[in-house]
């Protein structure tokens, strides 16, 4: 059976042995005797798993997936929260795997192969080059140090020459291999007529290497192999850190695709069921949606009744009851029983796709933001070239040989090589993100922190952001505490947010409710329990036979019992505990705080009043929110948007910078620049403080880097820079910049005004 | 000088060995999941069964 192939403890080495699937593809004698021939037709599949957070989860995931026939190999990656599967049978679909994981309590989605492997490959290539450059730098530096320390005294010229030759042999292949990312980038820039940071780097390294080679053949002193290779080493480290940060921010729109159901069951006119790809669904088809599955189309409910979880689309955490004739959205989850939906909008016409498009458009806009490092490069590159040219011409004018002039010019180019400049921003970002990570704030986009440092307006969503999404019992109408006691006794058996609120309220009032009622929960309607004399019902107004709906609020449930008139319980949302304090902190430093919500006017007004927010807007659709944010931006403001739920995702992408609570729906987590966990809004203040401090520190680092240059460039132009000096300048500036960035980790930070 | 002619290549060769080992480890995915690796070390592997496996046992049924 397939499972036998999966065991990787063949040699008793545990899971460190290379997984079996890697060997699939080589014609193996082991499979020669199989009746069906070589079982080589395998495909691989990657799933992301949102809540796989510990070793036990990882084990559970692997065990469950391994049990599925047709799955040849499973390899979980805990750090990346992914699972790589090799399937030996085409009958196993991603949806099947996702369903199995859902039963075990894991939220999985298929990850497009193209995206995940591209990022990983880029990182790996860079790391390979870092390793090679590091090896070369260390060895060449060893030789160089010997030359510098023995140069005046005992070292003979022939030994020096030998060392230079050995350095050349090590340096040449390394310069070609390790410098490749820079040369490629420089060529691309030059072809489009621009100068970027990589042009002087490439020029400097290549010229330094060729000149050093020439000098070695002449048995001369001015050999800069160590500088060239060490330069590449530091620059590659900076680039690696940079790439790693960027790799975390996947395109949000791409992730959206993975949430669409990939295959759907269609009910044919003759009563049979056919499974087809979601892309091929047409309006008018009847789609069968089993319990627990995601709906693949926008349409009307034809048969059956159920509750749908639309939290992804509306941010509403309570499921909505749906009966025949009701509209349902693609992307929502069918919680109750199986239903049949008649498709009206399919594939690219669904609301989900529309939101994806809004997000892509907003992201395009946002990528026009020019990062600090790139802005510096724009000024720096031309300046460096001019200086170098000036050095060359200057020396020639003063009657030097072209070798001397070239040496001085190249020395200038090497000294101005932006080693520290390239490290300046990445090290600060790494320090900042690790500090935030320790506080439960995960930064997704590398330049997100930079954009956050420039904001002057903060816009909050209401539900789930300012409020904690957990309802609280507000009032008992037409009843009293004995009713609450009875209601809580039923509610104890339910996981519905309102039920939990009832139980919490009863506990707070010290009501005992150990009378055990046998309850049945009916999706979309409520709880009921059989007692002598009839039924106790806890749920929606009509179901409990309530005489009328409450006017003031939708957030209410009723309870009816035999012999009593129905009582009502109303709920309010709880504000986050430190919401008021955090907002005060933000307002005090001069930031303009606003609320933008899709909820009713009364609810928004209440919350705004409680928190002291002057500007608010209610009943906003996703498109409304984008429009408002664009209006703010066109006033010249820089806006930070904080929100959750899919209906906020386009707004998050449209704002200048964005944050999202981690209790939010999946997609908005990736649309936001950073997510924060926990119940405290103080995370927002902390993120802003760190972002502003990072910006200051990045600018300080630029100053340090340029300072070194300012000292050494005149020396280089005067021809006084020896290889020793060049190496010292480079290392010292890099260390200085890194040490400065590390200060970010421990200091106490305050938020400042715009 | 003879000493140098031996020692320097020897030192470089050792360095290259180290580099090769690191690159191999990187390419075979050993650095991909540092957290997961530490958890896997704690797993219990049940003892292997003693039945001998025939050639045909590993075949996958379609």
PDB file of C-alpha atoms in Angstrom, chain A residues 177-350:
ATOM      1  CA  UNK A 177      29.511  34.157  -9.041  1.00  0.00           C
ATOM      2  CA  UNK A 178      28.668  36.149  -5.948  1.00  0.00           C
ATOM      3  CA  UNK A 179      28.324  39.470  -7.707  1.00  0.00           C
ATOM      4  CA  UNK A 180      25.828  38.171 -10.233  1.00  0.00           C
ATOM      5  CA  UNK A 181      22.689  39.640  -8.573  1.00  0.00           C
ATOM      6  CA  UNK A 182      24.264  43.103  -8.673  1.00  0.00           C
ATOM      7  CA  UNK A 183      25.508  42.880 -12.244  1.00  0.00           C
ATOM      8  CA  UNK A 184      22.124  41.659 -13.451  1.00  0.00           C
ATOM      9  CA  UNK A 185      20.324  44.483 -11.663  1.00  0.00           C
ATOM     10  CA  UNK A 186      22.815  47.081 -12.916  1.00  0.00           C
ATOM     11  CA  UNK A 187      22.434  45.914 -16.520  1.00  0.00           C
ATOM     12  CA  UNK A 188      18.655  46.067 -16.282  1.00  0.00           C
ATOM     13  CA  UNK A 189      18.819  49.602 -14.929  1.00  0.00           C
ATOM     14  CA  UNK A 190      21.298  50.778 -17.536  1.00  0.00           C
ATOM     15  CA  UNK A 191      19.215  49.310 -20.338  1.00  0.00           C
ATOM     16  CA  UNK A 192      16.270  51.415 -19.252  1.00  0.00           C
ATOM     17  CA  UNK A 193      18.496  54.445 -18.975  1.00  0.00           C
ATOM     18  CA  UNK A 194      18.527  54.732 -15.199  1.00  0.00           C
ATOM     19  CA  UNK A 195      21.209  54.558 -12.562  1.00  0.00           C
ATOM     20  CA  UNK A 196      20.518  52.551  -9.439  1.00  0.00           C
ATOM     21  CA  UNK A 197      22.650  51.622  -6.440  1.00  0.00           C
ATOM     22  CA  UNK A 198      23.931  48.485  -8.169  1.00  0.00           C
ATOM     23  CA  UNK A 199      25.669  50.350 -10.975  1.00  0.00           C
ATOM     24  CA  UNK A 200      28.444  51.890  -8.859  1.00  0.00           C
ATOM     25  CA  UNK A 201      28.672  48.650  -6.877  1.00  0.00           C
ATOM     26  CA  UNK A 202      29.178  46.518  -9.964  1.00  0.00           C
ATOM     27  CA  UNK A 203      31.514  49.035 -11.515  1.00  0.00           C
ATOM     28  CA  UNK A 204      33.541  49.323  -8.348  1.00  0.00           C
ATOM     29  CA  UNK A 205      33.867  45.607  -7.769  1.00  0.00           C
ATOM     30  CA  UNK A 206      34.699  44.754 -11.388  1.00  0.00           C
ATOM     31  CA  UNK A 207      37.187  47.563 -11.805  1.00  0.00           C
ATOM     32  CA  UNK A 208      38.811  46.794  -8.469  1.00  0.00           C
ATOM     33  CA  UNK A 209      39.206  43.143  -9.387  1.00  0.00           C
ATOM     34  CA  UNK A 210      40.625  43.816 -12.849  1.00  0.00           C
ATOM     35  CA  UNK A 211      42.977  46.477 -11.594  1.00  0.00           C
ATOM     36  CA  UNK A 212      44.151  44.228  -8.773  1.00  0.00           C
ATOM     37  CA  UNK A 213      44.741  41.450 -11.272  1.00  0.00           C
ATOM     38  CA  UNK A 214      46.805  43.789 -13.425  1.00  0.00           C
ATOM     39  CA  UNK A 215      48.784  44.930 -10.397  1.00  0.00           C
ATOM     40  CA  UNK A 216      49.418  41.327  -9.383  1.00  0.00           C
ATOM     41  CA  UNK A 217      50.953  40.568 -12.750  1.00  0.00           C
ATOM     42  CA  UNK A 218      53.182  43.608 -12.314  1.00  0.00           C
ATOM     43  CA  UNK A 219      54.098  42.400  -8.798  1.00  0.00           C
ATOM     44  CA  UNK A 220      52.855  45.653  -7.419  1.00  0.00           C
ATOM     45  CA  UNK A 221      51.330  46.761  -4.121  1.00  0.00           C
ATOM     46  CA  UNK A 222      47.893  48.150  -4.917  1.00  0.00           C
ATOM     47  CA  UNK A 223      45.917  44.953  -4.697  1.00  0.00           C
ATOM     48  CA  UNK A 224      42.301  45.234  -3.517  1.00  0.00           C
ATOM     49  CA  UNK A 225      40.932  41.694  -3.727  1.00  0.00           C
ATOM     50  CA  UNK A 226      40.072  41.674  -0.052  1.00  0.00           C
ATOM     51  CA  UNK A 227      38.103  44.890  -0.315  1.00  0.00           C
ATOM     52  CA  UNK A 228      36.193  43.729  -3.372  1.00  0.00           C
ATOM     53  CA  UNK A 229      35.190  40.388  -1.920  1.00  0.00           C
ATOM     54  CA  UNK A 230      34.371  41.670   1.566  1.00  0.00           C
ATOM     55  CA  UNK A 231      32.271  44.360  -0.055  1.00  0.00           C
ATOM     56  CA  UNK A 232      30.311  41.713  -1.903  1.00  0.00           C
ATOM     57  CA  UNK A 233      29.876  39.773   1.325  1.00  0.00           C
ATOM     58  CA  UNK A 234      28.360  42.668   3.259  1.00  0.00           C
ATOM     59  CA  UNK A 235      26.209  43.783   0.366  1.00  0.00           C
ATOM     60  CA  UNK A 236      24.846  40.280  -0.150  1.00  0.00           C
ATOM     61  CA  UNK A 237      23.914  40.055   3.518  1.00  0.00           C
ATOM     62  CA  UNK A 238      22.021  43.309   3.222  1.00  0.00           C
ATOM     63  CA  UNK A 239      20.242  42.099   0.128  1.00  0.00           C
ATOM     64  CA  UNK A 240      19.366  38.769   1.705  1.00  0.00           C
ATOM     65  CA  UNK A 241      17.790  40.449   4.719  1.00  0.00           C
ATOM     66  CA  UNK A 242      15.880  42.708   2.391  1.00  0.00           C
ATOM     67  CA  UNK A 243      14.591  39.848   0.227  1.00  0.00           C
ATOM     68  CA  UNK A 244      13.557  37.837   3.241  1.00  0.00           C
ATOM     69  CA  UNK A 245      11.416  40.697   4.517  1.00  0.00           C
ATOM     70  CA  UNK A 246       9.790  41.209   1.147  1.00  0.00           C
ATOM     71  CA  UNK A 247       9.110  37.510   0.667  1.00  0.00           C
ATOM     72  CA  UNK A 248       6.720  37.567   3.613  1.00  0.00           C
ATOM     73  CA  UNK A 249       4.374  39.947   1.922  1.00  0.00           C
ATOM     74  CA  UNK A 250       2.627  37.848  -0.685  1.00  0.00           C
ATOM     75  CA  UNK A 251       0.317  39.593  -3.037  1.00  0.00           C
ATOM     76  CA  UNK A 252      -2.962  39.695  -1.147  1.00  0.00           C
ATOM     77  CA  UNK A 253      -5.005  39.224  -4.282  1.00  0.00           C
ATOM     78  CA  UNK A 254      -3.190  35.991  -5.067  1.00  0.00           C
ATOM     79  CA  UNK A 255      -4.034  34.576  -1.663  1.00  0.00           C
ATOM     80  CA  UNK A 256      -7.650  35.462  -2.256  1.00  0.00           C
ATOM     81  CA  UNK A 257      -7.717  32.963  -5.089  1.00  0.00           C
ATOM     82  CA  UNK A 258      -6.790  30.188  -2.740  1.00  0.00           C
ATOM     83  CA  UNK A 259      -9.944  30.831  -0.731  1.00  0.00           C
ATOM     84  CA  UNK A 260     -12.262  30.215  -3.636  1.00  0.00           C
ATOM     85  CA  UNK A 261     -13.577  26.687  -3.732  1.00  0.00           C
ATOM     86  CA  UNK A 262     -11.580  25.022  -6.445  1.00  0.00           C
ATOM     87  CA  UNK A 263     -14.130  22.431  -7.411  1.00  0.00           C
ATOM     88  CA  UNK A 264     -17.875  22.479  -7.135  1.00  0.00           C
ATOM     89  CA  UNK A 265     -20.613  19.880  -7.340  1.00  0.00           C
ATOM     90  CA  UNK A 266     -23.286  20.657  -9.872  1.00  0.00           C
ATOM     91  CA  UNK A 267     -26.783  19.153  -9.717  1.00  0.00           C
ATOM     92  CA  UNK A 268     -27.745  18.149 -13.235  1.00  0.00           C
ATOM     93  CA  UNK A 269     -31.345  18.190 -14.484  1.00  0.00           C
ATOM     94  CA  UNK A 270     -31.512  14.409 -14.433  1.00  0.00           C
ATOM     95  CA  UNK A 271     -30.683  14.403 -10.726  1.00  0.00           C
ATOM     96  CA  UNK A 272     -27.084  13.247 -10.964  1.00  0.00           C
ATOM     97  CA  UNK A 273     -24.208  15.166  -9.449  1.00  0.00           C
ATOM     98  CA  UNK A 274     -21.128  16.170 -11.433  1.00  0.00           C
ATOM     99  CA  UNK A 275     -17.981  17.694 -10.009  1.00  0.00           C
ATOM    100  CA  UNK A 276     -16.453  20.436 -12.153  1.00  0.00           C
ATOM    101  CA  UNK A 277     -13.834  23.112 -11.661  1.00  0.00           C
ATOM    102  CA  UNK A 278     -15.200  26.330 -10.186  1.00  0.00           C
ATOM    103  CA  UNK A 279     -13.920  28.271 -13.178  1.00  0.00           C
ATOM    104  CA  UNK A 280     -16.330  26.434 -15.440  1.00  0.00           C
ATOM    105  CA  UNK A 281     -19.460  27.241 -13.457  1.00  0.00           C
ATOM    106  CA  UNK A 282     -22.085  29.147 -15.435  1.00  0.00           C
ATOM    107  CA  UNK A 283     -24.977  31.302 -14.259  1.00  0.00           C
ATOM    108  CA  UNK A 284     -28.095  29.174 -13.980  1.00  0.00           C
ATOM    109  CA  UNK A 285     -26.360  26.042 -12.783  1.00  0.00           C
ATOM    110  CA  UNK A 286     -27.516  24.482  -9.532  1.00  0.00           C
ATOM    111  CA  UNK A 287     -24.577  24.102  -7.223  1.00  0.00           C
ATOM    112  CA  UNK A 288     -24.761  21.572  -4.416  1.00  0.00           C
ATOM    113  CA  UNK A 289     -22.966  22.854  -1.338  1.00  0.00           C
ATOM    114  CA  UNK A 290     -22.410  20.267   1.393  1.00  0.00           C
ATOM    115  CA  UNK A 291     -22.323  21.206   5.055  1.00  0.00           C
ATOM    116  CA  UNK A 292     -19.066  22.854   6.035  1.00  0.00           C
ATOM    117  CA  UNK A 293     -18.010  23.694   2.464  1.00  0.00           C
ATOM    118  CA  UNK A 294     -17.359  27.093   0.932  1.00  0.00           C
ATOM    119  CA  UNK A 295     -19.901  28.403  -1.532  1.00  0.00           C
ATOM    120  CA  UNK A 296     -18.392  28.885  -4.970  1.00  0.00           C
ATOM    121  CA  UNK A 297     -20.864  31.308  -6.547  1.00  0.00           C
ATOM    122  CA  UNK A 298     -23.015  34.333  -5.810  1.00  0.00           C
ATOM    123  CA  UNK A 299     -26.614  33.249  -6.138  1.00  0.00           C
ATOM    124  CA  UNK A 300     -29.985  32.405  -4.627  1.00  0.00           C
ATOM    125  CA  UNK A 301     -30.701  29.522  -2.325  1.00  0.00           C
ATOM    126  CA  UNK A 302     -32.877  27.056  -4.203  1.00  0.00           C
ATOM    127  CA  UNK A 303     -33.327  24.137  -1.864  1.00  0.00           C
ATOM    128  CA  UNK A 304     -32.724  23.555   1.786  1.00  0.00           C
ATOM    129  CA  UNK A 305     -32.177  26.014   4.553  1.00  0.00           C
ATOM    130  CA  UNK A 306     -29.088  26.646   6.557  1.00  0.00           C
ATOM    131  CA  UNK A 307     -26.918  29.198   8.242  1.00  0.00           C
ATOM    132  CA  UNK A 308     -24.050  30.834   6.374  1.00  0.00           C
ATOM    133  CA  UNK A 309     -20.885  32.218   7.897  1.00  0.00           C
ATOM    134  CA  UNK A 310     -20.159  35.393   6.008  1.00  0.00           C
ATOM    135  CA  UNK A 311     -17.422  36.638   8.312  1.00  0.00           C
ATOM    136  CA  UNK A 312     -14.973  36.701   5.443  1.00  0.00           C
ATOM    137  CA  UNK A 313     -17.170  39.060   3.472  1.00  0.00           C
ATOM    138  CA  UNK A 314     -18.934  41.219   6.010  1.00  0.00           C
ATOM    139  CA  UNK A 315     -16.818  40.789   9.116  1.00  0.00           C
ATOM    140  CA  UNK A 316     -19.971  39.728  10.947  1.00  0.00           C
ATOM    141  CA  UNK A 317     -19.035  36.930  13.286  1.00  0.00           C
ATOM    142  CA  UNK A 318     -22.597  35.676  13.765  1.00  0.00           C
ATOM    143  CA  UNK A 319     -23.901  33.266  11.126  1.00  0.00           C
ATOM    144  CA  UNK A 320     -26.860  34.420   9.066  1.00  0.00           C
ATOM    145  CA  UNK A 321     -29.849  32.239   8.511  1.00  0.00           C
ATOM    146  CA  UNK A 322     -30.574  31.529   4.863  1.00  0.00           C
ATOM    147  CA  UNK A 323     -33.801  30.113   3.437  1.00  0.00           C
ATOM    148  CA  UNK A 324     -35.028  29.471  -0.081  1.00  0.00           C
ATOM    149  CA  UNK A 325     -34.866  32.701  -2.066  1.00  0.00           C
ATOM    150  CA  UNK A 326     -32.112  34.337   0.024  1.00  0.00           C
ATOM    151  CA  UNK A 327     -28.982  35.647  -1.627  1.00  0.00           C
ATOM    152  CA  UNK A 328     -25.666  34.013  -0.696  1.00  0.00           C
ATOM    153  CA  UNK A 329     -22.094  35.031  -1.546  1.00  0.00           C
ATOM    154  CA  UNK A 330     -19.160  33.140  -2.960  1.00  0.00           C
ATOM    155  CA  UNK A 331     -16.523  32.593  -0.295  1.00  0.00           C
ATOM    156  CA  UNK A 332     -18.966  32.193   2.599  1.00  0.00           C
ATOM    157  CA  UNK A 333     -19.162  28.910   4.463  1.00  0.00           C
ATOM    158  CA  UNK A 334     -22.315  26.826   4.634  1.00  0.00           C
ATOM    159  CA  UNK A 335     -22.633  25.880   8.282  1.00  0.00           C
ATOM    160  CA  UNK A 336     -25.940  24.069   8.509  1.00  0.00           C
ATOM    161  CA  UNK A 337     -27.172  21.314   6.222  1.00  0.00           C
ATOM    162  CA  UNK A 338     -26.546  20.772   2.544  1.00  0.00           C
ATOM    163  CA  UNK A 339     -28.127  23.333   0.246  1.00  0.00           C
ATOM    164  CA  UNK A 340     -28.536  23.916  -3.465  1.00  0.00           C
ATOM    165  CA  UNK A 341     -27.635  27.356  -4.789  1.00  0.00           C
ATOM    166  CA  UNK A 342     -28.696  28.611  -8.195  1.00  0.00           C
ATOM    167  CA  UNK A 343     -25.711  30.483  -9.576  1.00  0.00           C
ATOM    168  CA  UNK A 344     -26.266  34.058 -10.686  1.00  0.00           C
ATOM    169  CA  UNK A 345     -22.747  35.505 -10.681  1.00  0.00           C
ATOM    170  CA  UNK A 346     -19.888  33.132 -11.207  1.00  0.00           C
ATOM    171  CA  UNK A 347     -16.113  33.131 -11.367  1.00  0.00           C
ATOM    172  CA  UNK A 348     -14.881  36.668 -12.076  1.00  0.00           C
ATOM    173  CA  UNK A 349     -18.258  38.234 -11.521  1.00  0.00           C
ATOM    174  CA  UNK A 350     -18.635  37.296  -7.897  1.00  0.00           C
TER     175      UNK A 350
END
